[in-house]
CSV table of C-alpha atoms in Angstrom, one decimal:
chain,number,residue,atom,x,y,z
A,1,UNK,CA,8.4,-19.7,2.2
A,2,UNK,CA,9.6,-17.0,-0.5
A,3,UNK,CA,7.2,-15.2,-2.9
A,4,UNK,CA,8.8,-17.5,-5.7
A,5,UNK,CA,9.1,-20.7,-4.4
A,6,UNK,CA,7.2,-23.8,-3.2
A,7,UNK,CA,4.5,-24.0,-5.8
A,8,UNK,CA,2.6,-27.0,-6.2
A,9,UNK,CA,3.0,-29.2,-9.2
A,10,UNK,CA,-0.6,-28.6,-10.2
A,11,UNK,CA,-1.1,-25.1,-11.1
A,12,UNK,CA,-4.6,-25.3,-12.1
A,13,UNK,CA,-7.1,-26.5,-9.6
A,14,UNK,CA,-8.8,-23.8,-7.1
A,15,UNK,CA,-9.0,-24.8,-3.3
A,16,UNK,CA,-11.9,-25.8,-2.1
A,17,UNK,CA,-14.0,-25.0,0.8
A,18,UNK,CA,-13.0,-21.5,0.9
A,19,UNK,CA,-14.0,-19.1,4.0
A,20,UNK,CA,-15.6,-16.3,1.8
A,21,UNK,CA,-16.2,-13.7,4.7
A,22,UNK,CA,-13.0,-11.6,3.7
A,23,UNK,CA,-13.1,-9.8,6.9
A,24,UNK,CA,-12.4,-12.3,9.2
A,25,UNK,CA,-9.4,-13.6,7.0
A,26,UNK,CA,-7.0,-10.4,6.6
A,27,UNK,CA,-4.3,-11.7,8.9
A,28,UNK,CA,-2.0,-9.1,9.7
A,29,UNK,CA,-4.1,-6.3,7.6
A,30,UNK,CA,-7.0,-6.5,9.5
A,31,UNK,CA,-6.3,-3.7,11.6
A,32,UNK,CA,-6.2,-1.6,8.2
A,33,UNK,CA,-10.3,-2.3,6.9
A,34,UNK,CA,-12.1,0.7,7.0
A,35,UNK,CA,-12.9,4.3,6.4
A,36,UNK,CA,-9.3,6.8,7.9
A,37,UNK,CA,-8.4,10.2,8.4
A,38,UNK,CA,-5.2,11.3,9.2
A,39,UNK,CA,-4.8,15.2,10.3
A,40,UNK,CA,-0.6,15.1,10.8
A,41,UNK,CA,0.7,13.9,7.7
A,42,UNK,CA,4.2,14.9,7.0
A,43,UNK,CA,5.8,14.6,3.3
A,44,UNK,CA,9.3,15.3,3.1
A,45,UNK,CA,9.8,16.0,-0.8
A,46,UNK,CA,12.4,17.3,-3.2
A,47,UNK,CA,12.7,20.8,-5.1
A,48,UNK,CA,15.2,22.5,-7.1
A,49,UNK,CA,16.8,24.3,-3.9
A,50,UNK,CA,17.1,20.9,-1.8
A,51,UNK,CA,14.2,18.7,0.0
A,52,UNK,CA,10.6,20.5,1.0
A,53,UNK,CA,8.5,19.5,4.1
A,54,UNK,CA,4.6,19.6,3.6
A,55,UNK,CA,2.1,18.6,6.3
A,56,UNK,CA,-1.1,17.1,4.7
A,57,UNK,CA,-4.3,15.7,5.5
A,58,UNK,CA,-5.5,12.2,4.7
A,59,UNK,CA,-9.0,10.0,3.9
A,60,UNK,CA,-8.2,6.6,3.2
A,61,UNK,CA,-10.5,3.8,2.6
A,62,UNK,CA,-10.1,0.3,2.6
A,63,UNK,CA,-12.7,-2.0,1.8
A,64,UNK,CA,-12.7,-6.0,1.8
A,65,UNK,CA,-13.0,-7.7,-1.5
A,66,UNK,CA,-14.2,-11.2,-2.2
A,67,UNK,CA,-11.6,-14.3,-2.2
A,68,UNK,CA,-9.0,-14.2,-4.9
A,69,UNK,CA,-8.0,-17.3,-6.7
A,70,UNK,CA,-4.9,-18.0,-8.9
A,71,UNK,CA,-5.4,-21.9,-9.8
A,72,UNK,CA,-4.5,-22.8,-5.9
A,73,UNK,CA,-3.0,-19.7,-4.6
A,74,UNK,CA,-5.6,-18.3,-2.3
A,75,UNK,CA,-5.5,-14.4,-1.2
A,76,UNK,CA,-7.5,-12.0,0.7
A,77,UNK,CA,-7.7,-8.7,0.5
A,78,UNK,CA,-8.7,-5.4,0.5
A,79,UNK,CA,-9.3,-2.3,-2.3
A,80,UNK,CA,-8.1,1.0,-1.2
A,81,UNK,CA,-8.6,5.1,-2.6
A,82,UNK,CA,-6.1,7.6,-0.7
A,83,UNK,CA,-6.9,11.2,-0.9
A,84,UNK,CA,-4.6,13.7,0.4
A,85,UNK,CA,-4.7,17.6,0.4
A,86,UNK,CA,-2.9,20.3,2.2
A,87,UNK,CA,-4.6,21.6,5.4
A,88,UNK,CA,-7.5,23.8,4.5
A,89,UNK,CA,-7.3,22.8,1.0
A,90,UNK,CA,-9.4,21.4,-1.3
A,91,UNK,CA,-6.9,20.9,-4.3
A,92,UNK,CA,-5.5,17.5,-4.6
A,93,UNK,CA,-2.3,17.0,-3.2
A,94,UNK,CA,-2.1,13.5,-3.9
A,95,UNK,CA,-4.6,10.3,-4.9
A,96,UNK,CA,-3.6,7.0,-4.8
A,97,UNK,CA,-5.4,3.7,-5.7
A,98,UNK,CA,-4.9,-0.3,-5.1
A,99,UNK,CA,-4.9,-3.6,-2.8
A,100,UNK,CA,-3.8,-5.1,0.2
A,101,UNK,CA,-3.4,-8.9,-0.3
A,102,UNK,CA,-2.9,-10.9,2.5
A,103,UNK,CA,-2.2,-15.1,1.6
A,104,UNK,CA,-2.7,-16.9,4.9
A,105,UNK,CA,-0.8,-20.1,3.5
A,106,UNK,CA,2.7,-18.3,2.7
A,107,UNK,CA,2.2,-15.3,5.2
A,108,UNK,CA,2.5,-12.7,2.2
A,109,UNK,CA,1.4,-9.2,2.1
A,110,UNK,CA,1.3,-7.7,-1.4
A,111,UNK,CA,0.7,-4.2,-1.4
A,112,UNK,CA,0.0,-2.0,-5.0
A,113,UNK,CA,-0.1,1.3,-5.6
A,114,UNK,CA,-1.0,3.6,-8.9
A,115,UNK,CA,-0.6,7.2,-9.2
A,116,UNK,CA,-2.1,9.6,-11.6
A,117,UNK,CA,1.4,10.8,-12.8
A,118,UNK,CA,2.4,7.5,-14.6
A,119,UNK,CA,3.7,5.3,-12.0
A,120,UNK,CA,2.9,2.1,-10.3
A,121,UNK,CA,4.4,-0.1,-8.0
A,122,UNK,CA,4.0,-3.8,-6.4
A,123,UNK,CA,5.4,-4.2,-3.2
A,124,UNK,CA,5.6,-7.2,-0.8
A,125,UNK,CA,6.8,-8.7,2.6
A,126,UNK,CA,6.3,-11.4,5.0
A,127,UNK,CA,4.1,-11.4,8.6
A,128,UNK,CA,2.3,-13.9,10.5
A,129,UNK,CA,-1.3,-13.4,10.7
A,130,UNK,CA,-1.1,-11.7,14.3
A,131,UNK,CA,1.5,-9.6,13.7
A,132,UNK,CA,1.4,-5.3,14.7
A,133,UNK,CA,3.5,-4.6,12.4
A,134,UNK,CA,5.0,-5.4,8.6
A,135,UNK,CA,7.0,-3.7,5.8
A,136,UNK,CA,6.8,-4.3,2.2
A,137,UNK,CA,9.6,-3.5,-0.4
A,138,UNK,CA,10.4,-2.9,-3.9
A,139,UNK,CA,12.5,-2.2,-6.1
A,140,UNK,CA,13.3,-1.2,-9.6
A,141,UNK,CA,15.3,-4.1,-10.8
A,142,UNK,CA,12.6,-6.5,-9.6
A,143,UNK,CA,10.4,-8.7,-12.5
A,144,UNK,CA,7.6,-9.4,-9.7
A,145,UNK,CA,8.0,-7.1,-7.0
A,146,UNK,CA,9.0,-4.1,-8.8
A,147,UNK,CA,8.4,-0.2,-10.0
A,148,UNK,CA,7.1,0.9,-12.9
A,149,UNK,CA,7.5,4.4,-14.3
A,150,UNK,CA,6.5,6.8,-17.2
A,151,UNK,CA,9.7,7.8,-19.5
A,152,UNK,CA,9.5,11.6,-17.7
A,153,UNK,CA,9.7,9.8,-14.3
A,154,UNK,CA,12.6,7.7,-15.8
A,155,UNK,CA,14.8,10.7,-16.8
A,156,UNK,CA,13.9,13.1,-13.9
A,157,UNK,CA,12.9,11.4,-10.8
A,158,UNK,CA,13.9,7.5,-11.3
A,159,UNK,CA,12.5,5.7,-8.3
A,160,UNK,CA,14.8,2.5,-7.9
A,161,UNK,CA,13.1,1.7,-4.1
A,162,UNK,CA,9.8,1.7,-2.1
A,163,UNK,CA,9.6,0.8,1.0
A,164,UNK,CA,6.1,1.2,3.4
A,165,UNK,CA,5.8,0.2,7.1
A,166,UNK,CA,2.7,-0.4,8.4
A,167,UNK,CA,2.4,-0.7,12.5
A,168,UNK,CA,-1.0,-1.0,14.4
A,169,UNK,CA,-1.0,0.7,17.2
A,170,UNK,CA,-3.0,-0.4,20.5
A,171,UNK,CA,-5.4,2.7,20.5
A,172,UNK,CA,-7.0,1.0,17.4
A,173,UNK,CA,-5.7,3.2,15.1
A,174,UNK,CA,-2.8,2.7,12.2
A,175,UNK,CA,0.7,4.4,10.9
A,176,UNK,CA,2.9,4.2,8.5
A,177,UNK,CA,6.6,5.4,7.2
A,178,UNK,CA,7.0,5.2,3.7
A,179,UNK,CA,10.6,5.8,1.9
A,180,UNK,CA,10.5,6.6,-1.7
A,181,UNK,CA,14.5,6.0,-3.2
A,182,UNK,CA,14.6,8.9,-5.6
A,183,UNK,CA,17.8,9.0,-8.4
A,184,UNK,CA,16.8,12.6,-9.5
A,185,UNK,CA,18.6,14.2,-12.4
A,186,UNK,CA,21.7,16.2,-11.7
A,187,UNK,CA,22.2,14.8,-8.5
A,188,UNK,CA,25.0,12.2,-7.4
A,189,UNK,CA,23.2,10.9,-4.3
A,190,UNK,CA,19.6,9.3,-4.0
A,191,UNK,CA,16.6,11.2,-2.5
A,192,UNK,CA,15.1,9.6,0.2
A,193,UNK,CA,11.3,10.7,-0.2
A,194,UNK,CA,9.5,10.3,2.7
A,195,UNK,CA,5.8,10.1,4.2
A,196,UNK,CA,4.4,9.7,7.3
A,197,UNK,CA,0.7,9.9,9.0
A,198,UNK,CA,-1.3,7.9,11.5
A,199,UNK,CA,-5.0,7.5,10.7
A,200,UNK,CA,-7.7,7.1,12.9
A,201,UNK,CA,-10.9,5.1,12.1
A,202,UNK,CA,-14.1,7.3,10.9
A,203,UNK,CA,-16.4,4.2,9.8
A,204,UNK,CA,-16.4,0.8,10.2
A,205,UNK,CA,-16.0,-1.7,6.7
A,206,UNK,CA,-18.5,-2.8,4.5
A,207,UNK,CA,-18.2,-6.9,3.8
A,208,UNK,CA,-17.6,-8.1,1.0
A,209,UNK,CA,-20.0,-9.1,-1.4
A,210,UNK,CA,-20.0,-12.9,-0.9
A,211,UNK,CA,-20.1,-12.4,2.5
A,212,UNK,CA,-23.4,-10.2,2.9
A,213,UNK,CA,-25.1,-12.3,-0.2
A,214,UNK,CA,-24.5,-15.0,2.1
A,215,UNK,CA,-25.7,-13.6,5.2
């Protein structure tokens, strides 16, 4: 089933009996819940004299949330902080906040992301709930699963794609390969931004409220 189609007629009424221990309900982003660090990082960026690698490091925590309703749709899912700085350095390299949404009924992963330079991006894909590995896309000319920038980002460094994916690996640990689609100002061809790390799990996840009021 598509992100857009297949909607029931009634739009309104919530499912019932829902399972409200979050954890045990993530489907494919299970493997994700947690408190990371990744030490190997590698950003491939762009500058004025042509693209930039950067090694950084990576804390990344992801932490269940309670069931999400929208009339019938039902999603898990869970809220994430990414902090990254350069090795041996406390300045901010980059910080990034959202969710991972998983619906078990459609096999949907949603992924968001906002940045603290005036951008924001909704990205999504398809998995079943056992799968190792997924992507998630989006793209500029999107109305649901789409990018979003401020007017500086806009005339300098248009991002027209995203695309993340995510594979868990069998030691436990997670990776990913992001590829930011960059029109850059000046510049005929587009700017593949790139990212790259594998994080290793430092602490387990808390559950989600529901769940621990509910024992």
């Amino acid at each position: 089933m598509s992100a857009d189609s297949g909607f029931p007629a009634d739009i309104y009424t919530e499912p019932s009996d829902v399972d409200v221990d979050t954890l045990k309900n993530l489907g494919p982003l299970a493997g994700l819940a947690g408190i990371w660090e990744g030490t190997r990082g590698l950003d491939v960026k762009p500058k004025a004299d042509g693209p930039r690698k950067q090694a950084y490091v990576e804390r990344i925590e992801l932490q269940p949330i309670d069931p999400a309703t929208n009339g019938p749709q039902l999603l898990y899912g869970l809220r994430y902080h990414t902090f990254i700085t350069k090795p041996n350095n406390v300045k901010t390299y980059h910080d990034q906040v959202g969710y991972w949404l998983w619906e078990p009924a459609t096999g949907g992963i949603i992924h968001t992301l906002t940045i603290p330079r005036g951008q924001v991006v909704m990205a999504y894909g398809q998995a079943s709930a056992d799968a190792k590995s997924f992507e998630v896309v989006a793209t500029a000319d999107s109305t649901s699963f789409g990018i979003r920038s401020a007017p500086f980002l806009e005339h300098a460094f248009r991002t027209v794609e995203f695309r993340m994916q995510v594979t868990i690996n069998d030691d436990g640990s997670w990776s990913y390969d992001e590829d930011t689609v960059m029109m850059i100002k000046g510049q005929a061809e587009p700017f593949h931004h790139t990212d790259r790390n594998t994080l290793t799990r430092v602490a387990a996840p808390t559950p989600n409220p529901l769940a621990l009021a509910r024992g």
